[in-house]
Short mmCIF file of C-alpha atoms in Angstrom, two decimals:
data_model
loop_
_atom_site.label_atom_id
_atom_site.label_comp_id
_atom_site.label_asym_id
_atom_site.label_seq_id
_atom_site.Cartn_x
_atom_site.Cartn_y
_atom_site.Cartn_z
CA MET A 8 35.66 27.02 6.13
CA GLN A 9 33.80 28.47 3.29
CA LEU A 10 32.30 26.82 0.23
CA LYS A 11 33.22 29.04 -2.79
CA ALA A 12 31.51 28.65 -6.51
CA ASN A 13 34.03 31.19 -8.53
CA ASP A 14 32.08 32.59 -12.04
CA ILE A 15 31.85 28.57 -12.79
CA GLY A 16 30.04 27.95 -16.22
CA PHE A 17 29.67 24.72 -17.70
CA ARG A 18 27.80 22.90 -20.79
CA TYR A 19 27.63 19.74 -21.96
CA GLU A 20 29.87 18.75 -24.97
CA ASN A 21 29.11 21.30 -27.61
CA GLY A 22 25.74 22.07 -26.29
CA PRO A 23 24.73 25.60 -25.13
CA TRP A 24 25.77 26.42 -21.78
CA LEU A 25 23.73 25.50 -19.13
CA PHE A 26 24.91 28.24 -17.01
CA ARG A 27 28.14 30.77 -16.70
CA GLY A 28 29.38 33.24 -14.23
CA VAL A 29 27.68 31.60 -11.09
CA ASN A 30 28.71 32.76 -7.97
CA LEU A 31 28.39 31.47 -4.69
CA CYS A 32 29.39 31.40 -0.76
CA ILE A 33 28.15 29.23 1.72
CA GLU A 34 29.44 29.88 5.33
CA PRO A 35 29.58 26.81 7.96
CA GLY A 36 25.83 26.18 9.51
CA GLU A 37 24.42 27.77 6.69
CA VAL A 38 21.62 26.48 5.20
CA VAL A 39 20.97 27.83 1.18
CA GLY A 40 18.46 26.60 -0.91
CA ILE A 41 19.11 26.63 -4.60
CA ALA A 42 15.55 27.50 -6.71
CA GLY A 43 15.35 27.43 -10.54
CA PRO A 44 12.88 26.05 -13.04
CA SER A 45 13.81 22.24 -14.41
CA GLY A 46 16.52 22.05 -16.91
CA ARG A 47 18.28 24.82 -15.54
CA GLY A 48 21.57 22.96 -14.47
CA LYS A 49 20.59 22.30 -10.54
CA THR A 50 21.99 19.14 -10.19
CA THR A 51 25.09 19.80 -12.22
CA LEU A 52 25.58 22.85 -10.23
CA CYS A 53 25.86 20.55 -7.10
CA ARG A 54 27.57 17.71 -8.85
CA ILE A 55 30.16 20.24 -9.63
CA LEU A 56 30.25 21.60 -5.92
CA SER A 57 30.89 18.23 -4.80
CA SER A 58 33.39 17.66 -7.30
CA TYR A 59 31.80 15.04 -9.41
CA GLU A 60 32.16 17.18 -12.19
CA THR A 61 34.42 19.60 -13.41
CA PRO A 62 33.58 23.17 -14.25
CA LEU A 63 34.65 24.60 -17.39
CA GLU A 64 34.88 27.84 -16.26
CA GLY A 65 35.97 29.41 -12.68
CA SER A 66 36.44 27.10 -9.79
CA VAL A 67 35.27 26.20 -6.78
CA THR A 68 37.41 26.34 -3.48
CA PHE A 69 36.81 25.37 -0.21
CA ASN A 70 38.56 27.17 2.93
CA ASP A 71 40.30 29.68 -0.16
CA ALA A 72 41.68 26.74 -1.56
CA PRO A 73 40.86 23.91 -4.43
CA LEU A 74 38.75 21.21 -3.48
CA PRO A 75 40.92 18.08 -2.40
CA ASP A 76 41.31 15.21 -4.77
CA LYS A 77 42.09 12.51 -2.56
CA GLY A 78 41.19 11.31 0.83
CA TYR A 79 37.38 12.31 2.39
CA HIS A 80 35.76 14.74 0.30
CA PRO A 81 34.44 17.38 2.57
CA VAL A 82 31.34 18.27 0.46
CA GLN A 83 28.99 15.35 0.17
CA MET A 84 25.81 14.59 -2.17
CA VAL A 85 22.67 13.01 -1.34
CA LEU A 86 20.66 12.34 -4.39
CA GLN A 87 16.92 12.03 -5.03
CA HIS A 88 16.26 8.49 -5.87
CA PRO A 89 18.31 6.35 -3.08
CA GLU A 90 17.78 3.03 -4.87
CA LYS A 91 20.05 4.60 -7.70
CA ALA A 92 22.47 5.58 -5.06
CA VAL A 93 23.39 2.01 -3.75
CA ASN A 94 24.71 -0.80 -4.71
CA SER A 95 22.00 -3.71 -5.20
CA ARG A 96 24.38 -6.28 -4.72
CA TRP A 97 25.77 -5.25 -1.35
CA LYS A 98 23.69 -5.70 2.07
CA MET A 99 22.81 -2.44 3.95
CA HIS A 100 25.25 -3.01 6.53
CA SER A 101 28.09 -2.92 3.52
CA ILE A 102 26.53 0.09 1.96
CA LEU A 103 26.58 2.15 5.28
CA ASN A 104 30.14 1.18 6.57
CA GLU A 105 31.84 1.89 2.90
CA GLY A 106 33.05 5.31 3.80
CA TYR A 107 33.47 5.41 7.88
CA HIS A 108 31.57 3.61 10.32
CA PRO A 109 28.76 5.69 11.55
CA ASP A 110 27.89 5.34 15.49
CA GLU A 111 25.17 3.86 17.02
CA GLU A 112 24.00 7.64 17.88
CA LEU A 113 23.81 8.71 14.28
CA LEU A 114 21.85 5.44 13.36
CA GLU A 115 19.36 6.40 16.26
CA ILE A 116 18.63 10.09 15.16
CA LEU A 117 18.12 9.12 11.75
CA GLY A 118 15.33 6.19 12.70
CA ILE A 119 17.84 3.19 11.31
CA GLU A 120 16.89 -0.25 12.92
CA GLN A 121 19.52 -2.82 13.59
CA GLU A 122 16.83 -5.41 11.83
CA TRP A 123 17.45 -3.40 8.16
CA LEU A 124 21.39 -3.55 7.94
CA THR A 125 20.78 -7.60 7.34
CA ARG A 126 18.75 -6.39 4.30
CA TRP A 127 19.29 -5.90 0.49
CA PRO A 128 18.31 -2.50 -0.96
CA HIS A 129 15.20 -3.87 -2.24
CA GLU A 130 13.70 -5.26 0.43
CA LEU A 131 13.72 -1.52 2.19
CA SER A 132 11.37 1.45 1.14
CA GLY A 133 12.79 4.82 -0.62
CA GLY A 134 12.18 6.19 2.92
CA GLU A 135 14.28 3.60 4.71
CA LEU A 136 16.78 3.39 1.92
CA GLN A 137 17.12 7.21 2.00
CA ARG A 138 18.28 7.16 6.06
CA PHE A 139 20.99 4.93 4.90
CA CYS A 140 22.16 7.32 2.53
CA VAL A 141 22.20 10.36 4.35
CA ALA A 142 24.08 8.58 7.22
CA ARG A 143 26.73 7.46 4.80
CA ALA A 144 27.25 11.13 3.55
CA LEU A 145 27.39 12.48 7.11
CA GLY A 146 30.97 11.34 8.11
CA PRO A 147 32.84 13.33 11.17
CA ASN A 148 34.72 15.11 7.90
CA THR A 149 31.52 16.38 6.48
CA ARG A 150 31.27 20.31 6.22
CA PHE A 151 28.92 20.87 3.70
CA LEU A 152 26.02 18.73 2.45
CA ILE A 153 24.40 19.10 -0.53
CA ALA A 154 20.87 17.60 -0.20
CA ASP A 155 19.69 17.20 -4.02
CA GLU A 156 16.00 17.14 -3.90
CA MET A 157 16.59 14.55 -0.66
CA THR A 158 13.19 14.21 0.03
CA THR A 159 11.25 14.87 -3.15
CA MET A 160 10.18 10.82 -3.15
CA LEU A 161 9.29 10.85 0.36
CA ASP A 162 5.97 11.05 2.19
CA ALA A 163 5.91 14.05 4.54
CA ILE A 164 6.52 12.03 8.02
CA THR A 165 9.31 10.62 6.81
CA GLN A 166 10.43 13.77 5.03
CA ALA A 167 10.07 15.58 8.15
CA GLN A 168 11.77 12.63 10.06
CA ILE A 169 14.91 13.15 8.26
CA TRP A 170 14.98 16.76 8.17
CA GLN A 171 14.79 17.02 11.75
CA ALA A 172 17.47 15.01 12.11
CA VAL A 173 19.60 16.71 9.65
CA MET A 174 19.17 20.21 10.92
CA GLU A 175 20.22 18.93 14.45
CA ILE A 176 23.25 17.11 13.38
CA ALA A 177 23.88 20.28 11.16
CA GLN A 178 23.86 22.67 13.92
CA LYS A 179 25.81 20.51 16.40
CA ARG A 180 29.05 20.21 13.95
CA GLU A 181 28.43 23.43 12.59
CA MET A 182 27.78 21.92 8.87
CA GLY A 183 26.54 24.16 6.17
CA ILE A 184 23.71 22.79 3.83
CA ILE A 185 22.73 23.40 0.37
CA VAL A 186 18.97 22.57 -0.30
CA VAL A 187 17.76 21.91 -3.86
CA THR A 188 14.09 21.61 -4.11
CA HIS A 189 10.91 22.91 -6.02
CA GLU A 190 8.75 22.57 -2.72
CA ALA A 191 8.67 26.17 -1.82
CA LYS A 192 6.89 25.46 1.41
CA LEU A 193 10.06 23.34 2.66
CA MET A 194 12.67 25.69 1.17
CA GLN A 195 10.82 28.24 3.36
CA ARG A 196 10.98 26.35 6.49
CA LEU A 197 14.48 25.08 6.11
CA CYS A 198 16.44 28.01 4.36
CA ASP A 199 18.38 30.90 5.62
CA ARG A 200 18.44 32.30 2.21
CA VAL A 201 17.58 31.18 -1.60
CA ILE A 202 19.83 31.36 -4.59
CA GLU A 203 17.59 31.32 -8.12
CA LEU A 204 19.62 29.68 -10.71
CA MET B 16 -21.10 5.75 -12.31
CA SER B 17 -18.29 3.66 -11.41
CA ILE B 18 -15.37 3.67 -14.11
CA LEU B 19 -13.36 1.57 -12.23
CA GLU B 20 -13.81 -0.64 -8.68
CA VAL B 21 -10.99 -2.47 -7.08
CA ASN B 22 -12.60 -4.40 -4.10
CA HIS B 23 -10.92 -6.36 -1.59
CA LEU B 24 -7.54 -6.45 -3.25
CA SER B 25 -4.78 -8.22 -1.97
CA VAL B 26 -1.48 -8.78 -3.08
CA SER B 27 1.34 -11.09 -2.47
CA PHE B 28 5.03 -11.52 -3.37
CA LYS B 29 6.27 -15.08 -3.42
CA GLN B 30 10.20 -14.86 -1.89
CA TYR B 31 12.77 -17.62 -2.02
CA THR B 32 14.61 -16.93 1.44
CA ALA B 33 17.39 -19.93 1.72
CA GLY B 34 17.42 -22.37 -0.96
CA LEU B 35 13.98 -23.43 -1.85
CA LYS B 36 12.54 -22.13 1.32
CA GLN B 37 9.66 -19.80 0.27
CA SER B 38 8.08 -16.79 2.10
CA HIS B 39 5.14 -14.82 1.49
CA HIS B 40 4.74 -10.94 2.00
CA LYS B 41 1.51 -9.53 2.10
CA VAL B 42 2.08 -6.09 0.57
CA ILE B 43 -1.67 -4.88 -0.32
CA SER B 44 -4.26 -6.39 1.91
CA ASP B 45 -8.13 -5.60 1.73
CA LEU B 46 -7.67 -2.80 -0.07
CA ASN B 47 -10.74 -0.96 -1.45
CA VAL B 48 -11.22 2.29 -4.26
CA ASN B 49 -13.53 3.52 -6.41
CA LEU B 50 -12.72 5.94 -9.85
CA GLU B 51 -15.75 7.64 -10.45
CA ALA B 52 -16.09 9.51 -14.36
CA GLY B 53 -15.34 13.06 -14.27
CA GLU B 54 -13.56 12.77 -10.65
CA ILE B 55 -9.89 13.04 -9.80
CA LEU B 56 -9.11 10.78 -6.97
CA ALA B 57 -5.68 11.40 -5.24
CA VAL B 58 -3.80 8.47 -3.61
CA VAL B 59 -1.60 9.72 -0.82
CA GLY B 60 0.31 7.72 1.87
CA ALA B 61 3.76 6.70 2.78
CA SER B 62 5.80 5.79 0.49
CA GLY B 63 6.05 1.87 0.73
CA SER B 64 2.60 1.69 1.12
CA GLY B 65 1.44 -0.31 -1.95
CA LYS B 66 0.71 2.90 -3.85
CA SER B 67 2.71 1.97 -6.80
CA LEU B 68 1.70 -1.60 -6.63
CA LEU B 69 -2.37 -0.71 -6.84
CA ALA B 70 -1.57 1.15 -10.12
CA HIS B 71 0.46 -2.01 -11.39
CA ALA B 72 -2.19 -4.25 -10.33
CA ILE B 73 -4.91 -2.83 -12.08
CA LEU B 74 -2.95 -2.61 -14.92
CA GLY B 75 -1.40 -6.35 -14.90
CA ILE B 76 1.76 -5.70 -15.02
CA LEU B 77 2.86 -6.82 -11.21
CA PRO B 78 6.32 -9.11 -11.75
CA ALA B 79 5.38 -12.96 -12.08
CA ASN B 80 6.27 -13.51 -8.42
CA ALA B 81 3.08 -11.49 -7.36
CA SER B 82 -0.26 -13.32 -6.66
CA VAL B 83 -3.38 -11.03 -6.60
CA SER B 84 -6.81 -11.93 -5.12
CA GLY B 85 -10.06 -9.85 -4.87
CA VAL B 86 -12.03 -8.29 -7.50
CA MET B 87 -11.32 -5.36 -10.26
CA THR B 88 -13.76 -4.22 -12.80
CA TYR B 89 -13.80 -1.72 -15.69
CA GLU B 90 -16.85 -0.46 -17.28
CA GLY B 91 -19.04 -3.09 -14.95
CA GLU B 92 -17.06 -5.72 -16.16
CA GLU B 93 -14.38 -7.76 -14.48
CA LEU B 94 -10.99 -7.20 -15.12
CA THR B 95 -9.45 -9.95 -16.12
CA PRO B 96 -5.35 -10.40 -17.66
CA ALA B 97 -6.60 -10.81 -21.07
CA ARG B 98 -8.97 -7.54 -20.61
CA GLN B 99 -6.10 -5.66 -18.85
CA LYS B 100 -3.78 -6.45 -21.64
CA ALA B 101 -5.97 -5.55 -24.07
CA LEU B 102 -6.86 -2.27 -22.34
CA ARG B 103 -3.85 -1.22 -21.02
CA GLY B 104 -2.02 2.15 -23.11
CA LYS B 105 -5.75 2.47 -25.03
CA GLU B 106 -8.40 2.93 -22.14
CA ILE B 107 -6.33 3.35 -19.34
CA ALA B 108 -3.01 5.06 -19.77
CA LEU B 109 -0.39 4.76 -16.79
CA VAL B 110 2.52 7.49 -15.94
CA PRO B 111 4.89 5.42 -14.17
CA GLN B 112 6.83 6.87 -11.65
CA SER B 113 10.40 6.17 -12.25
CA VAL B 114 11.76 7.99 -15.54
CA ASN B 115 13.46 4.55 -15.82
CA TYR B 116 10.39 3.60 -18.04
CA LEU B 117 11.79 5.47 -20.90
CA ASP B 118 13.02 3.18 -23.77
CA PRO B 119 16.69 4.11 -23.33
CA LEU B 120 17.25 3.64 -26.98
CA MET B 121 14.74 5.61 -28.17
CA LYS B 122 14.37 9.40 -29.33
CA VAL B 123 11.57 10.36 -27.08
CA GLY B 124 9.90 12.17 -29.77
CA LYS B 125 9.25 8.73 -31.65
CA GLN B 126 8.15 7.11 -27.97
CA VAL B 127 5.65 9.50 -27.79
CA ARG B 128 3.98 8.80 -31.17
CA THR B 129 4.02 5.31 -30.65
CA SER B 130 1.01 5.98 -28.00
CA VAL B 131 -0.84 8.02 -30.41
CA GLN B 132 -3.94 5.86 -31.24
CA THR B 133 -5.76 8.01 -34.06
CA GLY B 134 -4.59 11.29 -35.81
CA ASP B 135 -1.12 12.73 -36.72
CA ALA B 136 1.16 11.29 -34.44
CA VAL B 137 3.63 14.18 -34.88
CA GLN B 138 1.30 17.13 -34.27
CA ALA B 139 -0.05 15.23 -31.39
CA GLN B 140 3.30 15.05 -30.07
CA ARG B 141 4.63 18.34 -30.87
CA ARG B 142 1.33 20.03 -29.40
CA VAL B 143 1.91 18.18 -26.23
CA PHE B 144 5.48 19.18 -25.90
CA GLU B 145 4.63 22.58 -26.66
CA ARG B 146 2.51 22.50 -23.66
CA PHE B 147 4.70 20.98 -21.52
CA ARG B 148 7.56 23.57 -22.44
CA LEU B 149 9.43 20.91 -24.15
CA GLY B 150 11.40 22.72 -27.15
CA ARG B 151 11.32 21.32 -30.46
CA GLU B 152 15.18 20.08 -30.17
CA VAL B 153 13.89 17.72 -27.36
CA GLU B 154 11.84 15.25 -29.43
CA ARG B 155 15.16 14.34 -31.05
CA MET B 156 17.00 13.49 -27.85
CA TYR B 157 17.46 10.15 -26.38
CA PRO B 158 16.49 9.95 -22.39
CA PHE B 159 19.86 10.11 -21.08
CA GLN B 160 20.01 13.43 -22.69
CA LEU B 161 17.18 14.71 -20.70
CA SER B 162 16.88 16.33 -17.13
CA GLY B 163 14.69 14.41 -14.49
CA GLY B 164 11.88 16.78 -14.89
CA MET B 165 12.15 16.74 -18.59
CA ALA B 166 11.91 12.77 -18.41
CA ARG B 167 8.88 12.88 -16.53
CA ARG B 168 7.33 15.50 -18.67
CA THR B 169 8.02 13.08 -21.64
CA LEU B 170 6.23 10.26 -19.78
CA LEU B 171 3.18 12.81 -18.95
CA SER B 172 3.54 13.62 -22.52
CA THR B 173 2.91 9.81 -23.45
CA ALA B 174 -0.23 9.36 -21.49
CA MET B 175 -1.63 12.35 -22.71
CA VAL B 176 -1.71 11.44 -26.54
CA SER B 177 -3.06 8.28 -26.03
CA GLY B 178 -6.67 8.92 -25.65
CA ALA B 179 -7.34 6.84 -23.04
CA LYS B 180 -10.46 7.19 -20.57
CA VAL B 181 -8.47 6.54 -17.22
CA ILE B 182 -5.36 7.92 -16.32
CA ILE B 183 -3.33 6.46 -13.57
CA ALA B 184 -0.53 9.05 -12.97
CA ASP B 185 2.06 7.36 -10.46
CA GLU B 186 3.92 10.58 -8.82
CA PRO B 187 3.82 12.51 -11.73
CA THR B 188 4.89 15.43 -10.11
CA PRO B 189 8.41 15.34 -8.19
CA GLY B 190 11.28 17.15 -9.54
CA LEU B 191 8.91 19.35 -11.56
CA ASP B 192 8.84 23.02 -11.05
CA PRO B 193 5.75 25.15 -10.16
CA VAL B 194 4.57 26.10 -13.81
CA VAL B 195 5.23 22.67 -15.04
CA ILE B 196 3.02 21.05 -12.19
CA LYS B 197 0.42 23.57 -12.83
CA GLU B 198 0.17 22.78 -16.44
CA ALA B 199 0.15 18.86 -16.08
CA LEU B 200 -2.69 19.03 -13.22
CA SER B 201 -4.93 21.43 -14.99
CA HIS B 202 -4.54 19.39 -18.24
CA PHE B 203 -5.73 16.10 -15.57
CA ARG B 204 -8.79 18.44 -14.40
CA GLU B 205 -9.51 19.03 -18.30
CA PHE B 206 -9.26 15.47 -18.63
CA ALA B 207 -11.41 14.16 -15.89
CA ASN B 208 -14.13 17.39 -16.55
CA GLN B 209 -14.84 15.19 -20.43
CA GLY B 210 -16.22 12.51 -18.34
CA CYS B 211 -12.76 10.71 -17.89
CA ALA B 212 -11.23 9.29 -14.70
CA VAL B 213 -7.88 9.88 -13.19
CA MET B 214 -5.89 7.95 -10.05
CA LEU B 215 -3.15 10.72 -9.02
CA ILE B 216 -0.95 8.49 -6.79
CA THR B 217 0.90 11.42 -4.70
CA HIS B 218 2.61 12.55 -2.06
CA ASP B 219 2.37 16.03 -3.03
CA ILE B 220 -0.86 16.62 -0.50
CA GLU B 221 -0.46 20.21 -1.54
CA SER B 222 -0.98 19.90 -5.36
CA ALA B 223 -3.60 17.43 -5.04
CA LEU B 224 -5.69 19.21 -3.00
CA GLN B 225 -5.75 21.79 -5.52
CA ILE B 226 -7.44 19.58 -8.30
CA ALA B 227 -8.79 16.45 -6.45
CA ASP B 228 -12.54 15.33 -5.57
CA LYS B 229 -11.50 12.48 -3.26
CA ILE B 230 -8.32 11.70 -1.31
CA ALA B 231 -7.91 8.33 -0.40
CA VAL B 232 -4.98 7.65 2.01
CA PHE B 233 -2.93 4.71 2.49
CA TYR B 234 -0.74 3.21 4.95
CA ALA B 235 0.96 -0.25 5.28
CA GLY B 236 -0.49 -1.83 1.98
CA THR B 237 -4.66 -0.89 2.94
CA THR B 238 -6.79 2.41 2.85
CA VAL B 239 -6.97 3.79 6.12
CA GLU B 240 -9.42 6.86 5.15
CA ILE B 241 -11.37 7.91 1.94
CA ALA B 242 -12.26 11.66 2.37
CA LYS B 243 -13.42 14.80 0.26
CA ALA B 244 -10.29 17.01 -0.34
CA GLU B 245 -11.97 19.79 1.72
CA ASP B 246 -11.48 17.99 4.83
CA PHE B 247 -7.68 18.67 4.60
CA ALA B 248 -7.61 22.12 5.69
CA GLY B 249 -6.62 23.87 8.92
CA GLN B 250 -5.14 21.79 11.68
CA GLY B 251 -6.81 18.94 10.37
CA GLU B 252 -10.08 18.53 12.55
CA ALA B 253 -12.36 16.77 9.81
CA ILE B 254 -9.59 14.45 8.73
CA ARG B 255 -10.69 10.94 10.10
CA HIS B 256 -7.73 8.42 10.90
CA PRO B 257 -5.30 9.34 13.38
CA TYR B 258 -2.19 8.73 10.39
CA SER B 259 -3.68 11.09 7.75
CA LYS B 260 -3.49 13.72 10.67
CA ALA B 261 -0.17 12.80 11.37
CA LEU B 262 0.55 13.32 7.62
CA TRP B 263 -1.22 16.35 7.21
CA ARG B 264 0.41 17.54 10.52
CA ALA B 265 4.04 16.79 8.83
CA LEU B 266 3.73 19.27 5.73
CA PRO B 267 6.13 21.80 5.65
CA GLN B 268 3.18 24.48 5.51
CA ASN B 269 1.90 22.96 8.75
CA ASP B 270 3.75 22.15 11.88
CA PHE B 271 6.32 19.80 9.92
CA VAL B 272 6.65 17.58 12.96
CA PRO B 273 7.17 14.03 12.41
CA ILE B 274 5.50 11.23 14.40
CA THR B 275 8.28 8.67 15.49
CA GLY B 276 8.57 4.96 14.01
CA SER B 277 8.00 3.55 10.62
CA GLN B 278 5.92 1.80 8.38
CA PRO B 279 5.57 -1.96 9.34
CA HIS B 280 7.17 -4.20 6.94
CA PRO B 281 5.57 -6.72 5.01
CA SER B 282 7.00 -9.32 6.31
CA ALA B 283 6.38 -8.45 10.20
CA LEU B 284 2.69 -6.48 10.09
CA PRO B 285 1.17 -6.08 13.65
CA PRO B 286 -1.98 -8.48 14.37
CA GLY B 287 -4.11 -5.80 14.91
CA CYS B 288 -4.60 -2.31 13.18
CA LEU B 289 -1.63 -1.76 10.98
CA PHE B 290 -1.07 1.78 12.36
CA ALA B 291 -1.65 0.97 16.09
CA PRO B 292 2.05 0.63 16.97
CA ARG B 293 2.82 4.41 15.86
CA CYS B 294 -0.73 5.67 17.49
CA ALA B 295 -1.40 8.03 20.30
CA MET B 296 -4.60 6.92 20.60
CA ALA B 297 -4.26 3.00 20.40
CA THR B 298 -5.76 0.91 23.10
CA PRO B 299 -5.44 -2.82 23.46
CA GLU B 300 -8.79 -3.09 21.42
CA CYS B 301 -6.75 -1.93 18.46
CA LEU B 302 -4.41 -5.11 18.52
CA GLN B 303 -7.31 -7.85 18.27
CA ALA B 304 -7.94 -7.56 14.82
CA GLN B 305 -7.88 -5.42 11.85
CA PRO B 306 -10.51 -2.62 11.58
CA GLU B 307 -12.70 -3.04 8.89
CA MET B 308 -13.74 0.43 6.76
CA ARG B 309 -16.50 2.23 7.66
CA PRO B 310 -18.64 5.35 6.55
CA LEU B 311 -18.11 8.40 8.76
CA ARG B 312 -19.01 11.82 8.19
CA ASP B 313 -19.41 11.52 4.51
CA GLY B 314 -16.14 9.38 4.01
CA MET B 315 -14.76 5.91 4.97
CA VAL B 316 -11.94 5.25 8.00
CA ARG B 317 -10.51 2.22 8.74
CA CYS B 318 -10.38 3.08 12.81
CA ILE B 319 -12.26 1.96 16.03
CA HIS B 320 -11.86 5.27 17.72
CA ALA B 321 -12.06 7.63 14.70
CA THR B 322 -14.90 10.49 15.20
#
């Protein structure tokens, strides 16, 4: 059930290579950090690992096979800005249930209140919205979660709440996590190992 | 001397709930802050606690359905809408939070040049880009071609070249790597040392502590504590308000332990102290009325139990 990147390289159009020959292997239940200066391609790498982008060189494999191109994707990504990741014309319950139906227990662990479900996205704060984005990504078939600056925009208490919930769920399900953050202290707290890009 | 004073500021939004039915959401209530010349004030607090709205209220760029009460003064004179319009971008500059504030159809070099008021705009823009490690090719790019961190450095550059006396920086650091953060923060410090003032809105308490003189802690649209930066140390013994203490303890370098619950929504604020529903120290008196800000140990706190 490993997620593997084999010698991948990427560039936008005819621009310079963002990265080449990147290798990465993550085991289930492992928490791996990706660090590197801004503009180095951390987000692009995450997008490739979750099939939002196709690498120009190399390949990504899940369980030694190519990533599936239909059905539920085993690698789910949570982005930095939740307000850009939800449909502003949908109410929260539709957003939450788009991919699957999260159970009460998950909502409780993540601190999502029933009363929020009938609101529009603009009526929730960034921290509240991000909880929905996390819940949405934690379907029963998610094997790897990519947290790309997931709590960067949130205050310390909300950050600790969300990470505590995610780590608990990951441990229970043997789910692997990739953490992208610039906060060295957070990286230290969460990750088993860190890869420099 | 205070360059900028905000006294008893309240902001509420009018919303239509159904048909012509209106509701008012009070998003900022009874908020007080002062910006002194030569000083950096860090504003920290929960997301959605009204930090950005304070910035927008000072600049007079709140949306049309907002109503504002209270008094704001700049250099001793009241900040009227006309004065806000005349001063913003010139004497008071904003580093906006969202990278969506860049003009998507203008090359970023040109955008930065438009805010230069005196001297050679091209030179000024190139100097500041160099400082923030943005390559020469970046000035000819459009915002969609930039990474998140590059876009944020462009926003910072715009404020830095403006020659303003007050910079209000709304979350300028997320997504930046430590080298660039350090550069931006030292730029703010230099700026303050020249007799200007900086309001640094952030949730990155660690970075804020490196350069700030004072810390204002916000919760649910009001100030709960104003403290010296030195008070945020160790186990947080010197911190006054229970919310500030909880915030300090939740940092990954401290205990990384959150308190439960979430900040109340502006449409359902509790009657007394806004933090009481989540506070371990809460007593029946806390539910009576919202406590006033009071001086305590060289700082200010809005809590009847704080010692």
